[in-house]
Every structure is written in structure tokens, then in C-alpha cells.
């Protein structure tokens, strides 16, 4: 069945360093890959997404890359700040719009 | 524009009871999806409603059901509650049928089954 694997489960970086979170999906029909940030006690917040016809997308300090051949996509956060600390979820969806989520990465940015 | 809203925010129920959760999508959004979030299973898709019709369903037992009203508001019902149903239930809205695939989440309803 559909599956999205996400690594690492926890990530601790120094403020100002970069953070990279990687996901792998199994369904070749997946064509939409969003990333959500969830702070403690808050709702998941859509921070960036990418479609299968695009290899890379950037929004200020956040970027997402997609390798369709390898079925990999990654989230890159540069110049991390303490407020970036949260749990990040990747997801994949096909034309049914059903989001299949990864297991989450807890990012801690140390001041 | 107001975001997705969910009521109630917290619920405590007893095993065997049933519960109804409500979700109001962003104005103009016509699709509502429901997800269950637990520490063990993560975020799992329950079902999606569009135009008052269930369009897609996840791998949950028939005790989980939903519906959508003509104003796009959606309700989710869980009957014969089990301890394992304790979770954060999130709904997400999408413009549909055309437009982006972006889904925006509500704050969730925290259900505790005792």
C-alpha cells in the first residue's frame, strides 16, 4: 500500500546551521508533496509544497527538492532559528487528494 | 479570511458511547478531509467529503462515519467508542474541485476515551 518514510525522527542543530529532513514515498502515482510544521499543541501548518512536475521550490529560508526517479523528496531549512523548533511532517498525495504522512521529525534548534 | 474551525476542542467520553465532531472549512472551500493523529500511528486519513458526498475513505472501521452539509460544514461521528479512539481529530479544507491541492488544517478536537 501507500507509504511515506521520513528520516530522521529527531534532529538537533545549532542556531544558524542548516537542517535537512528526507522522505521516501512508495506510490508512483503520487504527484503532490506538502510539508507541514506542527508546534506543540497547535495545528499542522502548511509551510511549502511541490508538484511532481517541479524539481525544486524555494521560499526564503525553506526549500524542497524532489527526485521522482528515486521517489525521494527533502526539506531544507537554512539559517535555522529557535522558532523553527517544531515537528515537521512530509506527505504525499495522488489525484485522490488523500494525504499519506510520514512519521514526523522533531527539530530542535539550540540557541 | 477565517481559518478552519473545529468544535468542540476537547471531549471526554466513556467506552461504548458515541461522539460527533464538527468542522467548518475556510470560506469558499468545498472539500473537507478528516485525519486522526496519535503518538503511535501518526497522522492517518479517515475520509474526504466534497459536494455532500464521501469521495475517499481510509482504512478505519465502519464505526467512523461522516457527512457534509450543503454549506460545506462537515461532521464526523464515532460510535461505540474504544480506548484506542483517543486521539486528536483534525479536519482540513481544500478549495475543490479546481484550484490547488493545498489542504489547511483546523486546530483539532482532542478526544479522550476512558
PDB file of C-alpha atoms in Angstrom:
ATOM      1  CA  UNK A   1       0.000   0.000   0.000  1.00  0.00           C
ATOM      2  CA  UNK A   2       0.936   3.648   0.055  1.00  0.00           C
ATOM      3  CA  UNK A   3       3.711   4.502   2.452  1.00  0.00           C
ATOM      4  CA  UNK A   4       5.875   7.508   3.259  1.00  0.00           C
ATOM      5  CA  UNK A   5       9.040   7.046   5.269  1.00  0.00           C
ATOM      6  CA  UNK A   6      10.609  10.048   6.985  1.00  0.00           C
ATOM      7  CA  UNK A   7      14.080  10.468   8.491  1.00  0.00           C
ATOM      8  CA  UNK A   8      15.449  11.384  10.924  1.00  0.00           C
ATOM      9  CA  UNK A   9      12.892  11.116  13.698  1.00  0.00           C
ATOM     10  CA  UNK A  10      14.747  13.722  15.729  1.00  0.00           C
ATOM     11  CA  UNK A  11      17.190  16.396  14.641  1.00  0.00           C
ATOM     12  CA  UNK A  12      19.100  18.827  16.822  1.00  0.00           C
ATOM     13  CA  UNK A  13      21.008  21.703  15.223  1.00  0.00           C
ATOM     14  CA  UNK A  14      22.750  24.832  16.392  1.00  0.00           C
ATOM     15  CA  UNK A  15      21.059  28.119  15.615  1.00  0.00           C
ATOM     16  CA  UNK A  16      22.234  29.341  12.231  1.00  0.00           C
ATOM     17  CA  UNK A  17      23.018  25.875  10.905  1.00  0.00           C
ATOM     18  CA  UNK A  18      21.019  24.111   8.196  1.00  0.00           C
ATOM     19  CA  UNK A  19      18.568  21.270   8.731  1.00  0.00           C
ATOM     20  CA  UNK A  20      17.605  18.613   6.203  1.00  0.00           C
ATOM     21  CA  UNK A  21      14.695  16.182   6.517  1.00  0.00           C
ATOM     22  CA  UNK A  22      14.245  13.395   3.997  1.00  0.00           C
ATOM     23  CA  UNK A  23      11.203  11.418   2.868  1.00  0.00           C
ATOM     24  CA  UNK A  24      10.654   8.484   0.561  1.00  0.00           C
ATOM     25  CA  UNK A  25       7.313   7.540  -0.949  1.00  0.00           C
ATOM     26  CA  UNK A  26       6.134   4.260  -2.432  1.00  0.00           C
ATOM     27  CA  UNK A  27       3.226   5.172  -4.717  1.00  0.00           C
ATOM     28  CA  UNK A  28       4.378   6.109  -8.214  1.00  0.00           C
ATOM     29  CA  UNK A  29       1.077   7.917  -8.756  1.00  0.00           C
ATOM     30  CA  UNK A  30       1.918  10.492  -6.072  1.00  0.00           C
ATOM     31  CA  UNK A  31       2.137  13.928  -7.632  1.00  0.00           C
ATOM     32  CA  UNK A  32       1.862  16.354  -4.724  1.00  0.00           C
ATOM     33  CA  UNK A  33       4.258  16.662  -1.780  1.00  0.00           C
ATOM     34  CA  UNK A  34       3.468  19.130   1.030  1.00  0.00           C
ATOM     35  CA  UNK A  35       5.396  19.798   4.218  1.00  0.00           C
ATOM     36  CA  UNK A  36       3.682  20.720   7.465  1.00  0.00           C
ATOM     37  CA  UNK A  37       5.083  22.255  10.629  1.00  0.00           C
ATOM     38  CA  UNK A  38       3.341  21.448  13.893  1.00  0.00           C
ATOM     39  CA  UNK A  39       4.244  23.293  17.061  1.00  0.00           C
ATOM     40  CA  UNK A  40       3.270  21.810  20.389  1.00  0.00           C
ATOM     41  CA  UNK A  41      -0.495  21.984  20.876  1.00  0.00           C
ATOM     42  CA  UNK A  42      -1.037  23.661  17.515  1.00  0.00           C
ATOM     43  CA  UNK A  43      -2.491  22.629  14.191  1.00  0.00           C
ATOM     44  CA  UNK A  44      -0.261  21.371  11.346  1.00  0.00           C
ATOM     45  CA  UNK A  45       0.686  24.394   9.261  1.00  0.00           C
ATOM     46  CA  UNK A  46       1.441  24.077   5.542  1.00  0.00           C
ATOM     47  CA  UNK A  47       4.878  25.621   5.024  1.00  0.00           C
ATOM     48  CA  UNK A  48       5.797  24.594   1.486  1.00  0.00           C
ATOM     49  CA  UNK A  49       4.722  22.127  -1.179  1.00  0.00           C
ATOM     50  CA  UNK A  50       5.922  20.846  -4.532  1.00  0.00           C
ATOM     51  CA  UNK A  51       4.261  19.216  -7.515  1.00  0.00           C
ATOM     52  CA  UNK A  52       5.716  16.317  -9.441  1.00  0.00           C
ATOM     53  CA  UNK A  53       6.480  18.451 -12.486  1.00  0.00           C
ATOM     54  CA  UNK A  54       8.924  20.590 -10.470  1.00  0.00           C
ATOM     55  CA  UNK A  55      12.314  19.549  -9.117  1.00  0.00           C
ATOM     56  CA  UNK A  56      12.883  22.277  -6.573  1.00  0.00           C
ATOM     57  CA  UNK A  57      10.986  25.079  -4.889  1.00  0.00           C
ATOM     58  CA  UNK A  58      12.261  27.735  -2.519  1.00  0.00           C
ATOM     59  CA  UNK A  59      10.570  30.153  -0.152  1.00  0.00           C
ATOM     60  CA  UNK A  60      13.006  32.341   1.784  1.00  0.00           C
ATOM     61  CA  UNK A  61      14.894  30.021   4.183  1.00  0.00           C
ATOM     62  CA  UNK A  62      12.916  26.934   3.216  1.00  0.00           C
ATOM     63  CA  UNK A  63      13.373  24.786   0.139  1.00  0.00           C
ATOM     64  CA  UNK A  64      12.029  21.456  -1.025  1.00  0.00           C
ATOM     65  CA  UNK A  65      13.607  19.160  -3.606  1.00  0.00           C
ATOM     66  CA  UNK A  66      12.005  16.241  -5.402  1.00  0.00           C
ATOM     67  CA  UNK A  67      13.634  13.288  -7.147  1.00  0.00           C
ATOM     68  CA  UNK A  68      10.819  11.446  -8.900  1.00  0.00           C
ATOM     69  CA  UNK A  69      13.051   8.661 -10.172  1.00  0.00           C
ATOM     70  CA  UNK A  70      14.237   7.766  -6.708  1.00  0.00           C
ATOM     71  CA  UNK A  71      10.892   8.703  -5.092  1.00  0.00           C
ATOM     72  CA  UNK A  72      12.672  10.976  -2.649  1.00  0.00           C
ATOM     73  CA  UNK A  73      11.860  14.475  -1.503  1.00  0.00           C
ATOM     74  CA  UNK A  74      13.571  16.619   1.091  1.00  0.00           C
ATOM     75  CA  UNK A  75      13.021  19.742   3.171  1.00  0.00           C
ATOM     76  CA  UNK A  76      15.935  22.116   3.624  1.00  0.00           C
ATOM     77  CA  UNK A  77      15.899  24.872   6.236  1.00  0.00           C
ATOM     78  CA  UNK A  78      18.815  27.296   6.180  1.00  0.00           C
ATOM     79  CA  UNK A  79      19.927  29.716   8.891  1.00  0.00           C
ATOM     80  CA  UNK A  80      17.774  27.949  11.460  1.00  0.00           C
ATOM     81  CA  UNK A  81      16.239  29.953  14.283  1.00  0.00           C
ATOM     82  CA  UNK A  82      14.827  28.822  17.653  1.00  0.00           C
ATOM     83  CA  UNK A  83      11.306  29.441  16.349  1.00  0.00           C
ATOM     84  CA  UNK A  84      11.916  26.743  13.729  1.00  0.00           C
ATOM     85  CA  UNK A  85      11.779  24.189  16.556  1.00  0.00           C
ATOM     86  CA  UNK A  86       8.720  22.009  15.927  1.00  0.00           C
ATOM     87  CA  UNK A  87       7.658  18.663  14.474  1.00  0.00           C
ATOM     88  CA  UNK A  88       7.801  18.566  10.683  1.00  0.00           C
ATOM     89  CA  UNK A  89       5.696  16.174   8.616  1.00  0.00           C
ATOM     90  CA  UNK A  90       6.125  15.307   4.980  1.00  0.00           C
ATOM     91  CA  UNK A  91       3.218  13.926   2.994  1.00  0.00           C
ATOM     92  CA  UNK A  92       2.418  12.604  -0.452  1.00  0.00           C
ATOM     93  CA  UNK A  93      -0.831  12.563  -2.392  1.00  0.00           C
ATOM     94  CA  UNK A  94      -2.054  11.426  -5.764  1.00  0.00           C
ATOM     95  CA  UNK A  95      -5.057  12.796  -7.654  1.00  0.00           C
ATOM     96  CA  UNK A  96      -7.357  11.495  -4.906  1.00  0.00           C
ATOM     97  CA  UNK A  97      -6.032  14.261  -2.611  1.00  0.00           C
ATOM     98  CA  UNK A  98      -5.609  11.750   0.235  1.00  0.00           C
ATOM     99  CA  UNK A  99      -2.502  12.823   2.168  1.00  0.00           C
ATOM    100  CA  UNK A 100      -0.230   9.994   3.308  1.00  0.00           C
ATOM    101  CA  UNK A 101       2.002  11.362   6.050  1.00  0.00           C
ATOM    102  CA  UNK A 102       5.474  10.488   7.189  1.00  0.00           C
ATOM    103  CA  UNK A 103       6.042   9.772  10.859  1.00  0.00           C
ATOM    104  CA  UNK A 104       7.394  13.224  11.640  1.00  0.00           C
ATOM    105  CA  UNK A 105      10.739  14.785  12.552  1.00  0.00           C
ATOM    106  CA  UNK A 106      11.190  16.623  15.812  1.00  0.00           C
ATOM    107  CA  UNK A 107      13.545  19.524  15.083  1.00  0.00           C
ATOM    108  CA  UNK A 108      15.273  21.273  17.957  1.00  0.00           C
ATOM    109  CA  UNK A 109      17.231  24.437  17.232  1.00  0.00           C
ATOM    110  CA  UNK A 110      19.636  25.191  20.063  1.00  0.00           C
ATOM    111  CA  UNK A 111      20.255  28.911  20.728  1.00  0.00           C
TER     112      UNK A 111
ATOM    113  CA  UNK B   1     -10.306  35.119   5.810  1.00  0.00           C
ATOM    114  CA  UNK B   2     -11.080  32.975   8.830  1.00  0.00           C
ATOM    115  CA  UNK B   3      -9.321  29.641   9.083  1.00  0.00           C
ATOM    116  CA  UNK B   4     -10.718  26.177   9.565  1.00  0.00           C
ATOM    117  CA  UNK B   5     -12.605  25.851  12.834  1.00  0.00           C
ATOM    118  CA  UNK B   6     -13.465  22.742  14.811  1.00  0.00           C
ATOM    119  CA  UNK B   7     -15.785  22.178  17.726  1.00  0.00           C
ATOM    120  CA  UNK B   8     -15.564  21.110  20.410  1.00  0.00           C
ATOM    121  CA  UNK B   9     -11.852  21.476  21.123  1.00  0.00           C
ATOM    122  CA  UNK B  10     -11.843  18.882  23.898  1.00  0.00           C
ATOM    123  CA  UNK B  11     -14.063  15.916  24.680  1.00  0.00           C
ATOM    124  CA  UNK B  12     -14.030  13.204  27.307  1.00  0.00           C
ATOM    125  CA  UNK B  13     -16.198  10.176  26.635  1.00  0.00           C
ATOM    126  CA  UNK B  14     -16.670   6.727  28.085  1.00  0.00           C
ATOM    127  CA  UNK B  15     -16.153   3.455  26.239  1.00  0.00           C
ATOM    128  CA  UNK B  16     -19.249   2.442  24.316  1.00  0.00           C
ATOM    129  CA  UNK B  17     -20.553   5.970  23.874  1.00  0.00           C
ATOM    130  CA  UNK B  18     -20.684   7.804  20.591  1.00  0.00           C
ATOM    131  CA  UNK B  19     -19.354  11.224  19.662  1.00  0.00           C
ATOM    132  CA  UNK B  20     -19.902  13.824  16.943  1.00  0.00           C
ATOM    133  CA  UNK B  21     -17.238  16.315  15.928  1.00  0.00           C
ATOM    134  CA  UNK B  22     -17.797  19.356  13.748  1.00  0.00           C
ATOM    135  CA  UNK B  23     -15.639  21.149  11.200  1.00  0.00           C
ATOM    136  CA  UNK B  24     -16.240  24.417   9.382  1.00  0.00           C
ATOM    137  CA  UNK B  25     -13.952  24.917   6.369  1.00  0.00           C
ATOM    138  CA  UNK B  26     -12.381  28.114   5.145  1.00  0.00           C
ATOM    139  CA  UNK B  27     -14.974  30.220   3.358  1.00  0.00           C
ATOM    140  CA  UNK B  28     -15.146  29.134  -0.279  1.00  0.00           C
ATOM    141  CA  UNK B  29     -13.534  25.772   0.375  1.00  0.00           C
ATOM    142  CA  UNK B  30     -15.773  22.904  -0.575  1.00  0.00           C
ATOM    143  CA  UNK B  31     -13.744  19.846   0.365  1.00  0.00           C
ATOM    144  CA  UNK B  32     -13.247  18.639   3.914  1.00  0.00           C
ATOM    145  CA  UNK B  33     -10.946  15.790   4.911  1.00  0.00           C
ATOM    146  CA  UNK B  34     -10.614  14.214   8.335  1.00  0.00           C
ATOM    147  CA  UNK B  35      -7.424  12.837   9.881  1.00  0.00           C
ATOM    148  CA  UNK B  36      -6.660  11.071  13.136  1.00  0.00           C
ATOM    149  CA  UNK B  37      -3.419  11.923  14.929  1.00  0.00           C
ATOM    150  CA  UNK B  38      -1.981   9.648  17.617  1.00  0.00           C
ATOM    151  CA  UNK B  39       1.545   9.316  19.030  1.00  0.00           C
ATOM    152  CA  UNK B  40       1.731   5.712  17.862  1.00  0.00           C
ATOM    153  CA  UNK B  41       0.173   5.847  14.402  1.00  0.00           C
ATOM    154  CA  UNK B  42       0.878   9.452  13.451  1.00  0.00           C
ATOM    155  CA  UNK B  43      -1.450  11.240  11.063  1.00  0.00           C
ATOM    156  CA  UNK B  44      -3.875   8.935   9.286  1.00  0.00           C
ATOM    157  CA  UNK B  45      -6.507   9.791   6.686  1.00  0.00           C
ATOM    158  CA  UNK B  46     -10.089   8.980   7.630  1.00  0.00           C
ATOM    159  CA  UNK B  47     -12.220  10.290   4.758  1.00  0.00           C
ATOM    160  CA  UNK B  48     -12.881  13.216   2.443  1.00  0.00           C
ATOM    161  CA  UNK B  49     -16.182  14.899   1.632  1.00  0.00           C
ATOM    162  CA  UNK B  50     -16.988  17.094  -1.316  1.00  0.00           C
ATOM    163  CA  UNK B  51     -20.422  18.209  -2.502  1.00  0.00           C
ATOM    164  CA  UNK B  52     -22.000  16.323   0.385  1.00  0.00           C
ATOM    165  CA  UNK B  53     -20.545  13.042  -0.897  1.00  0.00           C
ATOM    166  CA  UNK B  54     -17.784  10.895   0.535  1.00  0.00           C
ATOM    167  CA  UNK B  55     -15.063  10.890  -2.134  1.00  0.00           C
ATOM    168  CA  UNK B  56     -12.394   8.843  -0.462  1.00  0.00           C
ATOM    169  CA  UNK B  57     -12.042   6.665   2.616  1.00  0.00           C
ATOM    170  CA  UNK B  58      -9.102   5.477   4.689  1.00  0.00           C
ATOM    171  CA  UNK B  59      -8.619   2.183   6.499  1.00  0.00           C
ATOM    172  CA  UNK B  60     -10.820   2.732   9.514  1.00  0.00           C
ATOM    173  CA  UNK B  61     -13.698   0.571  10.753  1.00  0.00           C
ATOM    174  CA  UNK B  62     -17.301   1.395   9.966  1.00  0.00           C
ATOM    175  CA  UNK B  63     -17.704   2.921  13.437  1.00  0.00           C
ATOM    176  CA  UNK B  64     -16.147   6.016  11.915  1.00  0.00           C
ATOM    177  CA  UNK B  65     -18.506   7.907   9.651  1.00  0.00           C
ATOM    178  CA  UNK B  66     -19.065  11.404   8.448  1.00  0.00           C
ATOM    179  CA  UNK B  67     -21.221  13.692   6.447  1.00  0.00           C
ATOM    180  CA  UNK B  68     -21.129  17.071   4.793  1.00  0.00           C
ATOM    181  CA  UNK B  69     -23.819  19.697   4.624  1.00  0.00           C
ATOM    182  CA  UNK B  70     -24.745  21.988   1.759  1.00  0.00           C
ATOM    183  CA  UNK B  71     -22.725  24.839   3.335  1.00  0.00           C
ATOM    184  CA  UNK B  72     -19.637  22.565   3.244  1.00  0.00           C
ATOM    185  CA  UNK B  73     -19.535  22.127   7.017  1.00  0.00           C
ATOM    186  CA  UNK B  74     -18.740  18.562   7.961  1.00  0.00           C
ATOM    187  CA  UNK B  75     -19.348  16.320  10.906  1.00  0.00           C
ATOM    188  CA  UNK B  76     -17.588  13.162  11.929  1.00  0.00           C
ATOM    189  CA  UNK B  77     -19.190  10.510  14.112  1.00  0.00           C
ATOM    190  CA  UNK B  78     -17.572   7.700  16.031  1.00  0.00           C
ATOM    191  CA  UNK B  79     -19.876   5.097  17.518  1.00  0.00           C
ATOM    192  CA  UNK B  80     -19.180   2.508  20.216  1.00  0.00           C
ATOM    193  CA  UNK B  81     -16.052   4.295  21.357  1.00  0.00           C
ATOM    194  CA  UNK B  82     -12.974   2.272  22.255  1.00  0.00           C
ATOM    195  CA  UNK B  83      -9.982   3.330  24.333  1.00  0.00           C
ATOM    196  CA  UNK B  84      -7.873   3.291  21.190  1.00  0.00           C
ATOM    197  CA  UNK B  85     -10.032   6.013  19.661  1.00  0.00           C
ATOM    198  CA  UNK B  86      -8.392   8.544  21.979  1.00  0.00           C
ATOM    199  CA  UNK B  87      -6.664  10.921  19.596  1.00  0.00           C
ATOM    200  CA  UNK B  88      -6.519  14.381  18.097  1.00  0.00           C
ATOM    201  CA  UNK B  89      -9.019  14.556  15.249  1.00  0.00           C
ATOM    202  CA  UNK B  90      -8.087  17.093  12.625  1.00  0.00           C
ATOM    203  CA  UNK B  91     -10.045  18.300   9.673  1.00  0.00           C
ATOM    204  CA  UNK B  92      -8.563  20.019   6.662  1.00  0.00           C
ATOM    205  CA  UNK B  93     -10.235  22.030   3.938  1.00  0.00           C
ATOM    206  CA  UNK B  94      -9.373  22.437   0.278  1.00  0.00           C
ATOM    207  CA  UNK B  95     -10.844  24.699  -2.379  1.00  0.00           C
ATOM    208  CA  UNK B  96     -12.005  21.937  -4.779  1.00  0.00           C
ATOM    209  CA  UNK B  97     -12.901  20.948  -7.331  1.00  0.00           C
ATOM    210  CA  UNK B  98     -10.474  23.075  -9.294  1.00  0.00           C
ATOM    211  CA  UNK B  99      -7.598  25.009  -7.881  1.00  0.00           C
ATOM    212  CA  UNK B 100      -4.716  23.894  -5.746  1.00  0.00           C
ATOM    213  CA  UNK B 101      -4.199  20.699  -3.812  1.00  0.00           C
ATOM    214  CA  UNK B 102      -3.330  22.616  -0.646  1.00  0.00           C
ATOM    215  CA  UNK B 103      -5.098  21.433   2.498  1.00  0.00           C
ATOM    216  CA  UNK B 104      -5.376  23.678   5.549  1.00  0.00           C
ATOM    217  CA  UNK B 105      -5.922  22.183   8.956  1.00  0.00           C
ATOM    218  CA  UNK B 106      -8.157  23.174  11.808  1.00  0.00           C
ATOM    219  CA  UNK B 107      -6.982  23.197  15.438  1.00  0.00           C
ATOM    220  CA  UNK B 108      -8.376  19.731  16.071  1.00  0.00           C
ATOM    221  CA  UNK B 109     -10.636  18.099  18.623  1.00  0.00           C
ATOM    222  CA  UNK B 110      -8.842  16.242  21.408  1.00  0.00           C
ATOM    223  CA  UNK B 111     -10.926  13.158  22.225  1.00  0.00           C
ATOM    224  CA  UNK B 112     -10.195  11.172  25.348  1.00  0.00           C
ATOM    225  CA  UNK B 113     -11.993   7.870  25.852  1.00  0.00           C
ATOM    226  CA  UNK B 114     -11.991   6.465  29.394  1.00  0.00           C
TER     227      UNK B 114
END
